[in-house]
Structures are given as structure tokens and as C-alpha cells.
C-alpha positions as MATLAB code, in Angstrom:
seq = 'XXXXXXXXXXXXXXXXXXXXXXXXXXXXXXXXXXXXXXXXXXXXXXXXXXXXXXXXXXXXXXXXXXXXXXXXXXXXXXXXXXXXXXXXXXXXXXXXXXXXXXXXXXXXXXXXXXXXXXXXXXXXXXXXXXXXXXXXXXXXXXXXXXXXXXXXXXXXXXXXXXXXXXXXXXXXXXXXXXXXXXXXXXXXXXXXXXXXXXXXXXXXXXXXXXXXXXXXXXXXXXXXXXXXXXXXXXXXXXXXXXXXXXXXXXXXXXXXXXXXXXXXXXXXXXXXXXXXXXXXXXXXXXXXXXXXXXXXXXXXXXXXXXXXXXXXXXXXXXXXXXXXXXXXXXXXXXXXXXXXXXXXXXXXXXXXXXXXXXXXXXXXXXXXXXXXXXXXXXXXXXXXXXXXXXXXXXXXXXXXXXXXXXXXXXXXXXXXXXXXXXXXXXX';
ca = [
      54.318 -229.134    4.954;
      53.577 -228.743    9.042;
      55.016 -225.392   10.183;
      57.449 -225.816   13.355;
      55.734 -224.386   16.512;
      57.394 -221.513   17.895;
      59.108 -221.540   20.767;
      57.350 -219.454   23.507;
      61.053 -219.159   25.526;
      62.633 -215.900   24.424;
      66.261 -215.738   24.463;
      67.668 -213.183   26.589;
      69.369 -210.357   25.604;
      73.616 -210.367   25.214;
      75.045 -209.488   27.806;
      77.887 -206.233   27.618;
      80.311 -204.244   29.596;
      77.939 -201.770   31.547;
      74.651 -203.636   31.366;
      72.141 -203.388   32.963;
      71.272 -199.540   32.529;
      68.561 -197.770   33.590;
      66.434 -196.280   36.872;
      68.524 -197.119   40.087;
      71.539 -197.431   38.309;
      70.024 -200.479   36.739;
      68.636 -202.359   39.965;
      65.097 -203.874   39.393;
      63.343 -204.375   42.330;
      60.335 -205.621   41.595;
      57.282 -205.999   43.722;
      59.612 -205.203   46.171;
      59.872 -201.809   45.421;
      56.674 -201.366   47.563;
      58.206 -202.115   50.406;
      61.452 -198.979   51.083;
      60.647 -196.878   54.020;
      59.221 -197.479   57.806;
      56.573 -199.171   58.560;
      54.692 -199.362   62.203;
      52.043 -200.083   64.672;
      50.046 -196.436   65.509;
      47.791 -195.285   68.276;
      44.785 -196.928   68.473;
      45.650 -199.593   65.645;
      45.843 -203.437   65.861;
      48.726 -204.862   67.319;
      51.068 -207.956   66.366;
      50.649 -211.278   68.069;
      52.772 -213.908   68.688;
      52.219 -217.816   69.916;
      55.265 -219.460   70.980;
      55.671 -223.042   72.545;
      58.423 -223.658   74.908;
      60.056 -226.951   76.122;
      59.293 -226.545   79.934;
      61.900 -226.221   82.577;
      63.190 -230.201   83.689;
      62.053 -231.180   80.384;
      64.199 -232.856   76.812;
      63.458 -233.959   73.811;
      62.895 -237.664   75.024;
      59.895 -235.834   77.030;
      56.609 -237.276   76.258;
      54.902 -234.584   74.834;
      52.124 -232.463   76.829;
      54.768 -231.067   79.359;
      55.137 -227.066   77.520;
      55.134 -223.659   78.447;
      53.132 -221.549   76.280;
      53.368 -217.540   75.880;
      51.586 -215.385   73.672;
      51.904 -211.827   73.749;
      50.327 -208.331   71.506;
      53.613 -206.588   70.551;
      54.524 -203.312   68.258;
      57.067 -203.549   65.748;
      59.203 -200.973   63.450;
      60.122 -202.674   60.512;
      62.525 -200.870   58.104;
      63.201 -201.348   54.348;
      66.194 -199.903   52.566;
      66.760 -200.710   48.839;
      70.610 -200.882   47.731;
      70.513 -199.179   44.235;
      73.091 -201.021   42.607;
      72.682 -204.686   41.007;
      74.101 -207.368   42.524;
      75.254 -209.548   39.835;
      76.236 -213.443   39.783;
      77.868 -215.287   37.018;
      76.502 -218.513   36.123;
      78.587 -219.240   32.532;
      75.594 -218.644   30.105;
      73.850 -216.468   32.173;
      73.932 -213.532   33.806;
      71.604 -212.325   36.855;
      71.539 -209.272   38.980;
      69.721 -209.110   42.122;
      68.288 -206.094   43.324;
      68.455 -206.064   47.310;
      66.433 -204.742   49.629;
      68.033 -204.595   52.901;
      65.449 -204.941   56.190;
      65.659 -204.513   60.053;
      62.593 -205.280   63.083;
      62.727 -204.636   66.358;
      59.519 -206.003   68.611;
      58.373 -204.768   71.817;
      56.086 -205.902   74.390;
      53.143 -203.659   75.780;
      55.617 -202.857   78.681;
      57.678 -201.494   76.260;
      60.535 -204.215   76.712;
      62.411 -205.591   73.876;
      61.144 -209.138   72.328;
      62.802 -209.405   69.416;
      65.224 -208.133   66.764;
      66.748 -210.076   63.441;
      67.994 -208.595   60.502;
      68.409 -209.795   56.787;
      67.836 -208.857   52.754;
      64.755 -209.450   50.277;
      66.227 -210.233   47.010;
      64.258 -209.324   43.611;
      65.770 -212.383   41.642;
      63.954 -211.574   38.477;
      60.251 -211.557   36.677;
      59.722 -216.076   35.153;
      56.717 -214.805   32.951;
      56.806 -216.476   29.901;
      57.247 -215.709   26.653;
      59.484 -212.718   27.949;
      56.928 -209.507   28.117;
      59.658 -206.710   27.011;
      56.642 -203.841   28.351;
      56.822 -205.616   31.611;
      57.331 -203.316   34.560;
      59.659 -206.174   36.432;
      61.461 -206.360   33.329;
      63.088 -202.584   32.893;
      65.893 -202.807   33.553;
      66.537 -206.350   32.819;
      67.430 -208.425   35.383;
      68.813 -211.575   32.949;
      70.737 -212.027   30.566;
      72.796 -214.261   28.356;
      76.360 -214.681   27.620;
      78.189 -215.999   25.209;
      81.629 -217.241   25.077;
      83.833 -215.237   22.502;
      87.574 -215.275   21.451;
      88.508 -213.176   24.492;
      86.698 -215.385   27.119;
      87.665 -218.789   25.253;
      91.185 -217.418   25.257;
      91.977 -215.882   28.873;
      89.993 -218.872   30.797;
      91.314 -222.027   28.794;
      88.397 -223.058   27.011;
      90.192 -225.141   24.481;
      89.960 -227.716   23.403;
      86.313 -227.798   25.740;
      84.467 -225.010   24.156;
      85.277 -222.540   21.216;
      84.103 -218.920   20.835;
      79.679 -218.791   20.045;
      79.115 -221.008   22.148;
      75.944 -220.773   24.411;
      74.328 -223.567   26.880;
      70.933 -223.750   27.941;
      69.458 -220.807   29.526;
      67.856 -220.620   33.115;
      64.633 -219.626   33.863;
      64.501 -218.411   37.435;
      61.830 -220.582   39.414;
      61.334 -218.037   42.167;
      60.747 -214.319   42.330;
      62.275 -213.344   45.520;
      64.254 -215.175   48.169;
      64.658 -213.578   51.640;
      67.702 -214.292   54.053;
      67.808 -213.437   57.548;
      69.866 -214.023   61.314;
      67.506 -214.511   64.618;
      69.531 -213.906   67.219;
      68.090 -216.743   68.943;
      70.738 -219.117   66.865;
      68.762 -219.768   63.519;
      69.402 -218.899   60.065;
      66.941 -218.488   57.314;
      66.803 -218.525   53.315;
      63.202 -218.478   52.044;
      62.187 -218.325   48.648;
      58.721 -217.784   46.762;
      56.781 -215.547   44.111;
      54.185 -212.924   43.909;
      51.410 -215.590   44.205;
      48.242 -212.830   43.918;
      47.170 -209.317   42.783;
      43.518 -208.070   43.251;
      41.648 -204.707   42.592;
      39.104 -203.992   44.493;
      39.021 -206.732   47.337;
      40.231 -207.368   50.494;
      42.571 -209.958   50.808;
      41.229 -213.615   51.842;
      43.588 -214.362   55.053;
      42.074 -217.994   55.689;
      38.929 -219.833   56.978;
      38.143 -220.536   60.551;
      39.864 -223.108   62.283;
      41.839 -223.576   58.434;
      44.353 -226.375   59.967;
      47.890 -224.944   58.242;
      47.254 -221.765   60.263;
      46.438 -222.581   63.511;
      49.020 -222.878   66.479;
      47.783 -226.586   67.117;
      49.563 -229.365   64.863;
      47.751 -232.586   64.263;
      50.610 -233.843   66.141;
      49.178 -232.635   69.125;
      46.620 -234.719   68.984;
      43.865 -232.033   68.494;
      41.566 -232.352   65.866;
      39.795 -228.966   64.643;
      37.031 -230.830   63.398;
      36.012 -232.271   66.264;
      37.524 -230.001   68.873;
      36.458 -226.946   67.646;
      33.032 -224.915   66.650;
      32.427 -224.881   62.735;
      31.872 -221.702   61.662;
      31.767 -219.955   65.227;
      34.640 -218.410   67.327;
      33.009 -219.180   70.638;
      34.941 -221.277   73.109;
      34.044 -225.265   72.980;
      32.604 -225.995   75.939;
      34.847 -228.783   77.132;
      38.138 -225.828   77.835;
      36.113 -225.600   80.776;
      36.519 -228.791   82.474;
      39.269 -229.848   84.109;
      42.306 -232.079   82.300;
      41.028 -234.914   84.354;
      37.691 -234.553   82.859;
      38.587 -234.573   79.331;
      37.527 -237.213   77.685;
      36.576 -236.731   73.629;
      36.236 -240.587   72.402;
      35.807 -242.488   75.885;
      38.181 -244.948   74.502;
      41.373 -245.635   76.958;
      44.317 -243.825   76.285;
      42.688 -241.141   74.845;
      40.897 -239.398   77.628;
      41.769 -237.580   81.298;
      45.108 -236.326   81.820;
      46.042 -238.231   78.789;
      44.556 -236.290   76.160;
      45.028 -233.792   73.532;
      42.541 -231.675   75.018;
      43.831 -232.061   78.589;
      47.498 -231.294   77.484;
      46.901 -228.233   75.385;
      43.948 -226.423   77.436;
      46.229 -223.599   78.364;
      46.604 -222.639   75.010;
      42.821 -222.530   74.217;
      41.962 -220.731   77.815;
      45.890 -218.386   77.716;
      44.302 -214.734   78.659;
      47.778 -213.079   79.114;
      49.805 -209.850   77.671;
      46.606 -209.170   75.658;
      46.575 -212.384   73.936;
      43.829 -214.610   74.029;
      41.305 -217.243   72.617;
      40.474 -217.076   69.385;
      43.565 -215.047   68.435;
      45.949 -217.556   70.415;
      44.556 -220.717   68.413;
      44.318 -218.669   64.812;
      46.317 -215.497   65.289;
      45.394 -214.406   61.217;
      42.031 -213.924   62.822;
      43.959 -210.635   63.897;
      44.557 -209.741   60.339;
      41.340 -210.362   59.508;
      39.710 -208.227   62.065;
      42.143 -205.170   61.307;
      40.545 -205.063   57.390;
      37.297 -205.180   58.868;
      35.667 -201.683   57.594;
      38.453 -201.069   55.307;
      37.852 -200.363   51.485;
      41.115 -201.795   49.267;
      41.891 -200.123   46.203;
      44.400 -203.026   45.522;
      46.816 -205.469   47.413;
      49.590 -207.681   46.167;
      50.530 -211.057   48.066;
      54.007 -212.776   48.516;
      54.208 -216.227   49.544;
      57.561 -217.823   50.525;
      58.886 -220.717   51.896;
      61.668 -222.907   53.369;
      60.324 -225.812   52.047;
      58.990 -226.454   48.719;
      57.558 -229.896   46.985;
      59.866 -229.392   44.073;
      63.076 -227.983   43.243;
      65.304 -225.960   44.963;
      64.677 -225.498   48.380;
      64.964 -223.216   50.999;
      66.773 -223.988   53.951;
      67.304 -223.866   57.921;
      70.143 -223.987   59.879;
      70.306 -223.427   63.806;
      72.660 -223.741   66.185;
      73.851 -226.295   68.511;
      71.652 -226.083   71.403;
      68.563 -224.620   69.039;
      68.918 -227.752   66.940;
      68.985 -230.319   69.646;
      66.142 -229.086   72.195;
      63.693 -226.802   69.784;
      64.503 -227.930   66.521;
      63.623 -224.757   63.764;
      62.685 -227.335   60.852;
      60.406 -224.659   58.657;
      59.554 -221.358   58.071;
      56.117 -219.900   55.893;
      55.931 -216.161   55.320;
      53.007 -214.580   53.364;
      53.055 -210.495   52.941;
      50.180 -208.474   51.938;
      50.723 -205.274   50.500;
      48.074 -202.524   50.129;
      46.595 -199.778   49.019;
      43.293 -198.514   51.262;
      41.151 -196.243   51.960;
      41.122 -194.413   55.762;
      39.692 -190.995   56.236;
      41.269 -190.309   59.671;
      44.616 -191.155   57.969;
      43.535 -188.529   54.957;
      42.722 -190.952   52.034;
      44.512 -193.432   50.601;
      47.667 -195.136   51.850;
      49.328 -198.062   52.192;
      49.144 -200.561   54.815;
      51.716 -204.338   55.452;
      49.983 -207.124   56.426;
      52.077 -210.293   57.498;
      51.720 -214.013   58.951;
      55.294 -215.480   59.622;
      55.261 -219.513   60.629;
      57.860 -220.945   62.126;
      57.869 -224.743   62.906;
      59.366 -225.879   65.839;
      60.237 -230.003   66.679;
      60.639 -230.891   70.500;
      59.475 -233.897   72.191;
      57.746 -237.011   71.329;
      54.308 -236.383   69.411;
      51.170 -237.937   70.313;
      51.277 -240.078   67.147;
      54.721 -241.807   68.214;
      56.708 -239.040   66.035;
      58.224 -235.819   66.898;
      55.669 -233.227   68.396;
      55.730 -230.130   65.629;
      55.319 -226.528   67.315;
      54.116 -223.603   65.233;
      55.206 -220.578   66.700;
      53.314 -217.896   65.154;
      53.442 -214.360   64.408;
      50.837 -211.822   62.732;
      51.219 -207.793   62.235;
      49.494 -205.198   60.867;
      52.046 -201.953   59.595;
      51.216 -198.791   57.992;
      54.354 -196.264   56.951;
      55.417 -194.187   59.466;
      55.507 -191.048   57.062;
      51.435 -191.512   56.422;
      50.596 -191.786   60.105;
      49.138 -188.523   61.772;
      51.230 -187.154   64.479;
      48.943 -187.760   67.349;
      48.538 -191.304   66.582;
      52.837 -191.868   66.141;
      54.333 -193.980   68.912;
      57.573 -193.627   69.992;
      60.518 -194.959   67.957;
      62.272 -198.154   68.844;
      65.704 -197.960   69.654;
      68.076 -201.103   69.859;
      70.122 -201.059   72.918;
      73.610 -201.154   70.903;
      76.736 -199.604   72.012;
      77.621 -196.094   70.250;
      80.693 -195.447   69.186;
      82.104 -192.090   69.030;
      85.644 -191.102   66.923;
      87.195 -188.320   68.102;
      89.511 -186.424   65.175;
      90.907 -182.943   65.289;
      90.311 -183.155   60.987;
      87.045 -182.328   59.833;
      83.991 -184.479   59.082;
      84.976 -186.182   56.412;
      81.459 -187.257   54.014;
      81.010 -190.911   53.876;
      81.235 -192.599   50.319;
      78.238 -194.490   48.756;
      80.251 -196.355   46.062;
      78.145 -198.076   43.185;
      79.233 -201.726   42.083;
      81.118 -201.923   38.738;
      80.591 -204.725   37.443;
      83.642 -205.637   34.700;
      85.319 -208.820   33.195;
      87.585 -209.541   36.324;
];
């Protein structure tokens, strides 16, 4: 007689009063762990980049597209991660999850030291999907899932006759994504991303992308440009026709498609932009920045996150802006990929960690050059070490959020402030 397969999906443990236990009062944060502390731009280190498309002034969105303002810019940043150490937990019947979150805070300025940006938000360790359950994985102590079944208690305070009776147990849920990350731009969007440890190498340097690698550049085929044809293969050096004039454009020689009327006539000023630091190659790939900062390097290791609002399956991620945001610049997409590393820098004293990111955000404004809506990546690209492992001579000065202080005045001493841990019972 045929022996029944075993099933490869291990149930999850029961859950109990005062589960989970463990390191951080029983938060697991994953990969995300890596990230707690400061991390900035130093003295003589690469800089972020940003491209961002503009509708122009006396423009709308019934514009035919061509008519933007561009502006790309090097920046510093001071990102900040702070992990909550108590587990978030949410109640979903037969299961039980608890999130570990890891709170985080930017602020961007220019190289005139003037404030470009600021947004705030959580990562969210949702749990380790490897299957069959590994019980000497790392991202599984402490547990992040569990399951839970209904008992005499639960059947009897919540009225589950005559619909369910005590051992009873539904299917369980695998979670689909590792992390999720929410955030508010003060610019009137709001994000929710989601997406998994997608990589994990010893001994090599991350592979940002290929040159002129379409999904990364800051022209959309929209646009009517076509790396291809409009760019060198395999060389960064300027095509030769950014230096004609728009009226002298002319790719194909077919009408419609060449003068003042073409792709390469309507976005010239983002392949010849030579402003704030930013320029060609960096304003039509920015990764290419990333790339050039691991130049030299030696890696000991790196781990890569991928996330996304937008996924071909499943669940999805999501997007919502404001009223003015979502009728003149549409936000219809964000991609985020994070590399996080371990190399090797003598001037820095050995090894230490470094950030890498590449944020995409798409933007929709104006007709595109196909008949559609144009799309609009607006890009940005960073390299980060922690604050703590940079020498002193090469810190820069804090950033500092112009917010209003606020100052008690009490004739009672200080009282200490209360960290409270979340108990997570029954009601």
C-alpha cells in the first residue's frame, strides 16, 4: 500500500496567555534588525540624488505632454531607525501574528543646507514564509505566528453556538510578504509597501542594474524615448544628438516624429540638466550613483529588500494622495530596494556597515506620447553609513527639523517618562 506524502506545511504552535517570549520581550524583527540606529552621508562620501518631474507653471493634466520642469539635485540625508520592543499583535480567528515595528524618520537637505524633504513612517517584520517551518531559524525565535484554537471559554463568551464548537481550527495563513513599510510625505501622499528579503550574498558586491536597464531610468517609454536607440550601448558618454537643437531632432525622419515634436526634443533638458551637482549620466540612471560609491569596496556580505506598491498577484500595496496631488501629479506607484552591508574601509577602521537605497516613485500628469497618460519616475538614490562608525573629522552636522519646542513649566520635579510594554490578554 502507497504511503501518504507528508505534508511539508507545519502547523504552528498553540497559541497561550503570555506568548510570544523571548529576546525583546518577544518582538522578532527580522532582517530588520540591521537597520536600529543613524545612518548618514560623511565628509568626502557620495551623496543622494534625486530626479523629479514637475507639471510646469500654466500647465494641466489635459497638457500635451513635453511642457515639464525638471530638477535634480545631490542632497544629504539622516535617516533614523528605532525598533519598538514589544510585539504588536493582530487577531485573525485561527491565527495569531505579532509584528515587530521598527519605527523610521529622514530629513533631506540640499548642498545649501536647506531643507528638501522630511516623511516619517514604520517597517514592519510580518514574519519568516520559509517552508516547511525551520524551528533553528534565526527569523523564527521568538515566533512570530501562531495558531489558535477555539475552546469552551472562547466558544462560550463570543457566541459560537450553534456556528462552531470548542477544537475547532480553520485553515492557517501563510504570510506572503516579509515586511511591509508605511509612511506620510508631507507633500499629500500616503504609502503601504510590501515585499521580502529577495537576496543574500557573501563575498560580492551587490548587482545595482545594467546601463541604460529601462525600469531604472528617469525616462518612461511613455516619453517617447527609446534607450535602445537613443542611447550608447554599453558606454556612458553623451549621444551626440543632446547637442542639437529641439528643432533639429529628428531620430526616424518620419512626420510627427521629428523637430520640436519629438521625444528627444521634449526631454533634452533632462539628458543635458548640469544643476545642484546633478548631471548626465546620474540624471538619466541615478543607481549609476550607487554603483560608483561600491567601486573599490570589498563586501564581506549584503542583504537586499525589495518592496512594492504594486504586485502581479495577491495582496497589494497601495497609494493614496490627496486632492490636489491626485488630480495634477498623480502618485500611482512606489518601488523601494535596500541594500544592507557589511564592508571593508580602512580609513573608517575595518569593517562596518554601509545602506544603500533606490526609492521609485511614479508620477501620472499629462497626456503621453502614445495617446495615454505620460508616467514620471521621480527618483531617488543614497548611500548611508551609521553615524556611530564614522570618524569625527569626516561627521557633518546633524539635521534638525524646524518644529516648534515646547517647554512645561512645573514647580514638581521631573517626573521619568514611562516606557510601558503591550500586554497582550483575552480582552
Amino acid at each position: 500500500m502507497k504511503k501518504t506524502q507528508p505534508s511539508s506545511v507545519k502547523p504552528y504552535i498553540e497559541w497561550e496567555e503570555g506568548l510570544p517570549k523571548g529576546k525583546n520581550n518577544g518582538t522578532q524583527f527580522g532582517i530588520l534588525s540591521k537597520l536600529h540606529g543613524t545612518w548618514v552621508n560623511w565628509k568626502g562620501g557620495p551623496t543622494g540624488l534625486h530626479t523629479t518631474p514637475m507639471p510646469s507653471p500654466g500647465t494641466s493634466s489635459e497638457t500635451i505632454f513635453g511642457v515639464f520642469h525638471f530638477k535634480s539635485q545631490e542632497y544629504r540625508e539622516q535617516l533614523k531607525f528605532t525598533q519598538v520592543n514589544a510585539p504588536v499583535r493582530n487577531r485573525a480567528g485561527s491565527n495569531e501574528q505579532f509584528n515587530g515595528a521598527v519605527k523610521y524618520e529622514t530629513a533631506i537637505i540640499d548642498n545649501e543646507n536647506l531643507l528638501q524633504h522630511f516623511e516619517d513612517g514604520m517597517y514592519l517584520w510580518l514574519g519568516d514564509h520559509q517552508m516547511p517551518w525551520d524551528p533553528n531559524s534565526p527569523f523564527q525565535d521568538p515566533k512570530t505566528m501562531f495558531k489558535h484554537t477555539s475552546d469552551e471559554e472562547s466558544v462560550k463568551t463570543d457566541g459560537g453556538e450553534p456556528v462552531i464548537g470548542p477544537g475547532e481550527l480553520g485553515p492557517q495563513f501563510v504570510p506572503p510578504y516579509q515586511i511591509s513599510r508605511s509612511g506620510v510625505i508631507p507633500h499629500g501622499t500616503t504609502i503601504h509597501l510590501t515585499g521580502n528579503i529577495t537576496k543574500s550574498e557573501e563575498g560580492y558586491a551587490p548587482h545595482i542594474a545594467n546601463l541604460w536597464e529601462q525600469q531604472y531610468l528617469a525616462v518612461s517609454p511613455s516619453m517617447g524615448i527609446d534607450p535602445e536607440k537613443d542611447l550608447i550601448a554599453g558606454s556612458r558618454e553623451k549621444p551626440d544628438w543632446t547637442k542639437l537643437p529641439r528643432e533639429e531632432q529628428n531620430p526616424d525622419g518620419g512626420v510627427g516624429n521629428s523637430g520640436v515634436n519629438s521625444g528627444r526634443a521634449y526631454f533634452l533638458n533632462i539628458f543635458n540638466y548640469d544643476k545642484f551637482g546633478a548631471e548626465f549620466p546620474y540624471t538619466v540612471q541615478p543607481n549609476l550613483k550607487l554603483k560608483d560609491a561600491n567601486d573599490g569596496l570589498k563586501f564581506k556580505r549584503y542583504d537586499m529588500i525589495e518592496l512594492d506598491t504594486v504586485h502581479e498577484t495577491g495582496i497589494q500595496g497601495g497609494v493614496i494622495n490627496n486632492v490636489m496631488i491626485e488630480r495634477y501629479c498623480r502618485v500611482v506607484r512606489m518601488r523601494y530596494r535596500m541594500w544592507i552591508e557589511e564592508v571593508y574601509d580602512e580609513e573608517f577602521g575595518g569593517l562596518i556597515e554601509q545602506l544603500q537605497y533606490e526609492q521609485i516613485v511614479d508620477f501620472e500628469f499629462m497626456f503621453g506620447s502614445n495617446g495615454g497618460t505620460t508616467l514620471w519616475p521621480h527618483i531617488q538614490v543614497n548611500t548611508l553609513r551609521r553615524e556611530k562608525d564614522i570618524p569625527l573629522d569626516k561627521r557633518l552636522p546633524s539635521i534638525e527639523l524646524p518644529i516648534e519646542k515646547t517647554t512645561v513649566k512645573t514647580k514638581k520635579a521631573a517626573v521619568a517618562s514611562v516606557c510601558p510594554v503591550m500586554k497582550h490578554t483575552r480582552d
